Amino acid sequence: MSNDVAYPVFRTPDPALALCTARRLMEFGRCEHSEVSAYAELSSVAEVRRMAKAMPQGWFRGASELDEFQGVPFEDQPALVAGVEASGLPAEEAAFEGRLPVE
């Protein structure tokens, strides 16, 4: 038996290049039931904003400490800890303090 699933890996320090490459791979392998996942680690608020523009439906999650989750209901956790779509990212830069890098 064979497995027809492929997992290409492309690593670069340039998030824009990574997104461009992921989009090209998606077009190359587009078929029924295909799925593509991309992961990026963004180390500045400027990078987060650029990626949010490029991926408006992307999901963003900031760094967090394990104890932030203990006893705190999911809906009461900060947006960047629980994860948020690009349109829900905080407008003020101070909200990213202690949350970088953002995935």
CSV table of N, CA and C in Angstrom, one decimal:
chain,number,residue,atom,x,y,z
A,1,MET,N,0.8,-1.2,0.0
A,1,MET,CA,0.0,0.0,0.0
A,1,MET,C,0.9,1.2,0.0
A,2,SER,N,0.4,2.3,-0.6
A,2,SER,CA,1.2,3.5,-0.7
A,2,SER,C,0.3,4.6,0.0
A,3,ASN,N,1.0,5.7,0.3
A,3,ASN,CA,0.4,6.9,0.9
A,3,ASN,C,0.5,8.0,-0.1
A,4,ASP,N,-0.6,8.6,-0.6
A,4,ASP,CA,-0.5,9.6,-1.6
A,4,ASP,C,-0.4,11.0,-1.0
A,5,VAL,N,-0.1,11.2,0.3
A,5,VAL,CA,0.0,12.4,1.0
A,5,VAL,C,1.5,12.9,1.0
A,6,ALA,N,1.7,14.2,0.6
A,6,ALA,CA,3.0,14.7,0.6
A,6,ALA,C,3.1,15.9,1.5
A,7,TYR,N,4.2,16.1,2.2
A,7,TYR,CA,4.4,17.1,3.1
A,7,TYR,C,5.7,17.9,2.8
A,8,PRO,N,5.6,18.8,1.8
A,8,PRO,CA,6.8,19.6,1.4
A,8,PRO,C,7.1,20.6,2.5
A,9,VAL,N,8.4,20.8,2.8
A,9,VAL,CA,8.8,21.8,3.8
A,9,VAL,C,9.7,22.8,3.1
A,10,PHE,N,9.3,24.1,3.3
A,10,PHE,CA,10.1,25.2,2.8
A,10,PHE,C,10.4,26.1,4.0
A,11,ARG,N,11.6,26.4,4.3
A,11,ARG,CA,12.0,27.3,5.4
A,11,ARG,C,12.7,28.5,4.9
A,12,THR,N,12.3,29.6,5.4
A,12,THR,CA,12.9,30.9,5.0
A,12,THR,C,12.7,31.9,6.2
A,13,PRO,N,13.6,32.8,6.4
A,13,PRO,CA,13.4,33.9,7.4
A,13,PRO,C,12.5,35.0,6.8
A,14,ASP,N,12.1,34.9,5.5
A,14,ASP,CA,11.2,35.9,4.9
A,14,ASP,C,9.8,35.5,4.8
A,15,PRO,N,8.9,36.0,5.7
A,15,PRO,CA,7.5,35.6,5.7
A,15,PRO,C,6.8,35.8,4.4
A,16,ALA,N,7.1,36.9,3.7
A,16,ALA,CA,6.4,37.2,2.4
A,16,ALA,C,6.8,36.1,1.4
A,17,LEU,N,8.0,35.8,1.4
A,17,LEU,CA,8.5,34.7,0.4
A,17,LEU,C,7.8,33.4,0.8
A,18,ALA,N,7.7,33.1,2.1
A,18,ALA,CA,7.1,31.8,2.5
A,18,ALA,C,5.6,31.8,2.1
A,19,LEU,N,4.9,32.9,2.2
A,19,LEU,CA,3.5,33.0,1.8
A,19,LEU,C,3.4,32.8,0.3
A,20,CYS,N,4.2,33.5,-0.5
A,20,CYS,CA,4.2,33.4,-1.9
A,20,CYS,C,4.4,31.9,-2.3
A,21,THR,N,5.4,31.3,-1.7
A,21,THR,CA,5.7,29.9,-2.1
A,21,THR,C,4.6,29.0,-1.7
A,22,ALA,N,3.9,29.2,-0.5
A,22,ALA,CA,2.8,28.4,-0.1
A,22,ALA,C,1.6,28.5,-1.1
A,23,ARG,N,1.4,29.7,-1.6
A,23,ARG,CA,0.3,30.0,-2.6
A,23,ARG,C,0.6,29.2,-3.9
A,24,ARG,N,1.9,29.3,-4.3
A,24,ARG,CA,2.3,28.6,-5.5
A,24,ARG,C,2.1,27.1,-5.4
A,25,LEU,N,2.5,26.5,-4.2
A,25,LEU,CA,2.3,25.1,-4.0
A,25,LEU,C,0.8,24.7,-3.9
A,26,MET,N,0.0,25.6,-3.4
A,26,MET,CA,-1.5,25.3,-3.4
A,26,MET,C,-2.0,25.2,-4.8
A,27,GLU,N,-1.6,26.1,-5.7
A,27,GLU,CA,-2.1,26.0,-7.1
A,27,GLU,C,-1.6,24.8,-7.8
A,28,PHE,N,-0.4,24.4,-7.5
A,28,PHE,CA,0.2,23.2,-8.1
A,28,PHE,C,-0.5,22.0,-7.7
A,29,GLY,N,-0.9,21.9,-6.5
A,29,GLY,CA,-1.5,20.6,-5.9
A,29,GLY,C,-3.0,20.7,-5.8
A,30,ARG,N,-3.6,21.7,-6.4
A,30,ARG,CA,-5.1,21.9,-6.2
A,30,ARG,C,-5.8,20.7,-6.7
A,31,CYS,N,-6.6,20.0,-5.9
A,31,CYS,CA,-7.5,19.0,-6.3
A,31,CYS,C,-8.6,18.8,-5.3
A,32,GLU,N,-9.6,18.0,-5.5
A,32,GLU,CA,-10.7,17.8,-4.6
A,32,GLU,C,-10.1,17.3,-3.3
A,33,HIS,N,-10.6,17.9,-2.2
A,33,HIS,CA,-10.2,17.5,-0.8
A,33,HIS,C,-8.8,17.8,-0.5
A,34,SER,N,-8.1,18.7,-1.3
A,34,SER,CA,-6.7,19.0,-0.9
A,34,SER,C,-6.7,20.0,0.2
A,35,GLU,N,-5.7,20.1,1.0
A,35,GLU,CA,-5.6,21.0,2.1
A,35,GLU,C,-4.1,21.4,2.3
A,36,VAL,N,-3.9,22.7,2.5
A,36,VAL,CA,-2.6,23.2,2.7
A,36,VAL,C,-2.6,24.0,4.0
A,37,SER,N,-1.5,23.8,4.8
A,37,SER,CA,-1.3,24.5,6.0
A,37,SER,C,0.0,25.3,5.9
A,38,ALA,N,0.1,26.5,6.5
A,38,ALA,CA,1.3,27.2,6.5
A,38,ALA,C,1.5,27.7,7.9
A,39,TYR,N,2.8,27.8,8.3
A,39,TYR,CA,3.1,28.2,9.7
A,39,TYR,C,4.2,29.2,9.6
A,40,ALA,N,4.0,30.3,10.3
A,40,ALA,CA,5.1,31.4,10.3
A,40,ALA,C,5.2,31.9,11.7
A,41,GLU,N,6.4,32.2,12.1
A,41,GLU,CA,6.7,32.9,13.4
A,41,GLU,C,7.1,34.3,13.1
A,42,LEU,N,6.3,35.2,13.6
A,42,LEU,CA,6.6,36.7,13.3
A,42,LEU,C,7.1,37.4,14.5
A,43,SER,N,8.2,38.0,14.4
A,43,SER,CA,8.9,38.5,15.5
A,43,SER,C,8.7,40.0,15.8
A,44,SER,N,7.9,40.7,14.9
A,44,SER,CA,7.7,42.1,15.2
A,44,SER,C,6.2,42.4,14.8
A,45,VAL,N,5.7,43.5,15.4
A,45,VAL,CA,4.3,43.9,15.1
A,45,VAL,C,4.2,44.3,13.7
A,46,ALA,N,5.2,44.9,13.1
A,46,ALA,CA,5.2,45.3,11.6
A,46,ALA,C,5.0,44.0,10.8
A,47,GLU,N,5.7,42.9,11.1
A,47,GLU,CA,5.6,41.7,10.4
A,47,GLU,C,4.2,41.1,10.5
A,48,VAL,N,3.6,41.2,11.7
A,48,VAL,CA,2.3,40.7,12.0
A,48,VAL,C,1.3,41.5,11.1
A,49,ARG,N,1.4,42.8,11.1
A,49,ARG,CA,0.5,43.6,10.3
A,49,ARG,C,0.7,43.3,8.8
A,50,ARG,N,1.9,43.1,8.3
A,50,ARG,CA,2.1,42.8,6.8
A,50,ARG,C,1.5,41.4,6.5
A,51,MET,N,1.6,40.5,7.4
A,51,MET,CA,1.1,39.1,7.1
A,51,MET,C,-0.4,39.2,7.2
A,52,ALA,N,-1.0,39.9,8.2
A,52,ALA,CA,-2.4,40.1,8.3
A,52,ALA,C,-3.0,40.7,7.0
A,53,LYS,N,-2.3,41.6,6.4
A,53,LYS,CA,-2.8,42.2,5.1
A,53,LYS,C,-2.8,41.1,4.0
A,54,ALA,N,-1.7,40.3,4.0
A,54,ALA,CA,-1.5,39.3,3.0
A,54,ALA,C,-2.5,38.1,3.2
A,55,MET,N,-2.8,37.8,4.4
A,55,MET,CA,-3.6,36.7,4.8
A,55,MET,C,-4.8,37.1,5.7
A,56,PRO,N,-5.8,37.8,5.1
A,56,PRO,CA,-6.9,38.3,6.0
A,56,PRO,C,-7.7,37.3,6.7
A,57,GLN,N,-7.6,36.0,6.2
A,57,GLN,CA,-8.3,34.9,6.9
A,57,GLN,C,-7.4,34.1,7.7
A,58,GLY,N,-6.1,34.6,7.9
A,58,GLY,CA,-5.2,33.8,8.7
A,58,GLY,C,-5.5,33.9,10.1
A,59,TRP,N,-5.0,32.9,10.9
A,59,TRP,CA,-5.2,32.8,12.3
A,59,TRP,C,-3.9,33.2,13.0
A,60,PHE,N,-4.0,34.1,14.0
A,60,PHE,CA,-2.8,34.6,14.7
A,60,PHE,C,-2.9,34.3,16.2
A,61,ARG,N,-1.8,33.8,16.7
A,61,ARG,CA,-1.7,33.5,18.2
A,61,ARG,C,-0.4,34.0,18.7
A,62,GLY,N,-0.4,34.7,19.8
A,62,GLY,CA,0.8,35.2,20.4
A,62,GLY,C,1.4,34.3,21.5
A,63,ALA,N,2.6,34.6,21.9
A,63,ALA,CA,3.2,33.8,22.9
A,63,ALA,C,2.4,34.0,24.2
A,64,SER,N,2.5,32.9,25.1
A,64,SER,CA,1.8,33.0,26.3
A,64,SER,C,2.5,32.1,27.3
A,65,GLU,N,2.1,32.3,28.6
A,65,GLU,CA,2.7,31.5,29.7
A,65,GLU,C,1.7,30.4,30.0
A,66,LEU,N,2.1,29.3,30.4
A,66,LEU,CA,1.2,28.2,30.8
A,66,LEU,C,0.2,28.5,31.9
A,67,ASP,N,0.7,29.3,32.9
A,67,ASP,CA,-0.2,29.6,34.0
A,67,ASP,C,-1.4,30.6,33.6
A,68,GLU,N,-1.3,31.2,32.4
A,68,GLU,CA,-2.4,32.1,31.9
A,68,GLU,C,-3.7,31.3,31.7
A,69,PHE,N,-3.5,30.0,31.4
A,69,PHE,CA,-4.7,29.2,31.0
A,69,PHE,C,-5.3,28.6,32.3
A,70,GLN,N,-4.6,28.5,33.4
A,70,GLN,CA,-5.1,27.8,34.5
A,70,GLN,C,-6.3,28.6,35.2
A,71,GLY,N,-7.4,28.0,35.2
A,71,GLY,CA,-8.6,28.6,35.8
A,71,GLY,C,-9.3,29.7,35.0
A,72,VAL,N,-8.8,30.1,33.9
A,72,VAL,CA,-9.3,31.2,33.1
A,72,VAL,C,-10.2,30.6,32.0
A,73,PRO,N,-11.5,30.9,31.9
A,73,PRO,CA,-12.3,30.3,30.9
A,73,PRO,C,-11.8,30.8,29.5
A,74,PHE,N,-12.0,30.0,28.5
A,74,PHE,CA,-11.5,30.3,27.2
A,74,PHE,C,-11.9,31.6,26.7
A,75,GLU,N,-13.2,32.0,26.9
A,75,GLU,CA,-13.7,33.3,26.4
A,75,GLU,C,-13.1,34.5,27.1
A,76,ASP,N,-12.5,34.3,28.3
A,76,ASP,CA,-11.9,35.4,29.0
A,76,ASP,C,-10.4,35.6,28.7
A,77,GLN,N,-9.8,34.7,27.9
A,77,GLN,CA,-8.4,34.8,27.6
A,77,GLN,C,-8.2,35.9,26.6
A,78,PRO,N,-7.0,36.6,26.7
A,78,PRO,CA,-6.7,37.7,25.7
A,78,PRO,C,-6.8,37.1,24.3
A,79,ALA,N,-7.2,38.0,23.4
A,79,ALA,CA,-7.4,37.5,22.0
A,79,ALA,C,-6.1,36.9,21.4
A,80,LEU,N,-5.0,37.5,21.7
A,80,LEU,CA,-3.7,36.9,21.1
A,80,LEU,C,-3.3,35.6,21.7
A,81,VAL,N,-3.8,35.3,22.9
A,81,VAL,CA,-3.5,34.0,23.6
A,81,VAL,C,-4.4,32.9,23.0
A,82,ALA,N,-5.7,33.2,22.9
A,82,ALA,CA,-6.6,32.2,22.4
A,82,ALA,C,-6.5,32.1,20.9
A,83,GLY,N,-6.0,33.1,20.2
A,83,GLY,CA,-5.9,33.1,18.7
A,83,GLY,C,-7.0,33.9,18.1
A,84,VAL,N,-6.7,34.6,17.1
A,84,VAL,CA,-7.7,35.5,16.5
A,84,VAL,C,-7.4,35.7,15.0
A,85,GLU,N,-8.5,35.9,14.2
A,85,GLU,CA,-8.3,36.1,12.8
A,85,GLU,C,-7.7,37.5,12.6
A,86,ALA,N,-7.1,37.7,11.4
A,86,ALA,CA,-6.4,39.0,11.1
A,86,ALA,C,-7.3,40.2,11.4
A,87,SER,N,-8.5,40.2,11.1
A,87,SER,CA,-9.4,41.3,11.3
A,87,SER,C,-9.6,41.6,12.8
A,88,GLY,N,-9.3,40.6,13.7
A,88,GLY,CA,-9.5,40.8,15.1
A,88,GLY,C,-8.2,41.2,15.9
A,89,LEU,N,-7.1,41.3,15.1
A,89,LEU,CA,-5.9,41.7,15.8
A,89,LEU,C,-6.0,43.1,16.5
A,90,PRO,N,-5.4,43.2,17.6
A,90,PRO,CA,-5.5,44.5,18.3
A,90,PRO,C,-4.9,45.7,17.5
A,91,ALA,N,-5.5,46.8,17.6
A,91,ALA,CA,-5.0,48.0,16.8
A,91,ALA,C,-3.8,48.6,17.5
A,92,GLU,N,-3.8,48.6,18.8
A,92,GLU,CA,-2.7,49.3,19.6
A,92,GLU,C,-1.5,48.3,19.7
A,93,GLU,N,-0.3,48.9,19.5
A,93,GLU,CA,0.9,48.1,19.6
A,93,GLU,C,1.1,47.6,21.0
A,94,ALA,N,0.7,48.3,22.0
A,94,ALA,CA,0.9,47.8,23.4
A,94,ALA,C,0.3,46.5,23.7
A,95,ALA,N,-0.7,46.1,22.9
A,95,ALA,CA,-1.4,44.8,23.1
A,95,ALA,C,-0.5,43.6,22.8
A,96,PHE,N,0.6,43.9,22.0
A,96,PHE,CA,1.5,42.8,21.6
A,96,PHE,C,2.7,42.7,22.6
A,97,GLU,N,2.7,43.6,23.5
A,97,GLU,CA,3.8,43.5,24.5
A,97,GLU,C,3.8,42.1,25.3
A,98,GLY,N,4.9,41.4,25.2
A,98,GLY,CA,4.9,40.1,25.9
A,98,GLY,C,4.3,39.0,25.0
A,99,ARG,N,3.8,39.3,23.9
A,99,ARG,CA,3.1,38.3,23.0
A,99,ARG,C,3.9,37.9,21.8
A,100,LEU,N,5.0,38.5,21.6
A,100,LEU,CA,5.9,38.2,20.5
A,100,LEU,C,6.8,37.0,20.8
A,101,PRO,N,7.1,36.1,20.0
A,101,PRO,CA,6.7,36.1,18.6
A,101,PRO,C,5.2,35.6,18.4
A,102,VAL,N,4.6,36.1,17.3
A,102,VAL,CA,3.2,35.7,17.0
A,102,VAL,C,3.3,34.6,15.9
A,103,GLU,N,2.5,33.6,16.1
A,103,GLU,CA,2.5,32.5,15.1
A,103,GLU,C,1.3,32.6,14.2
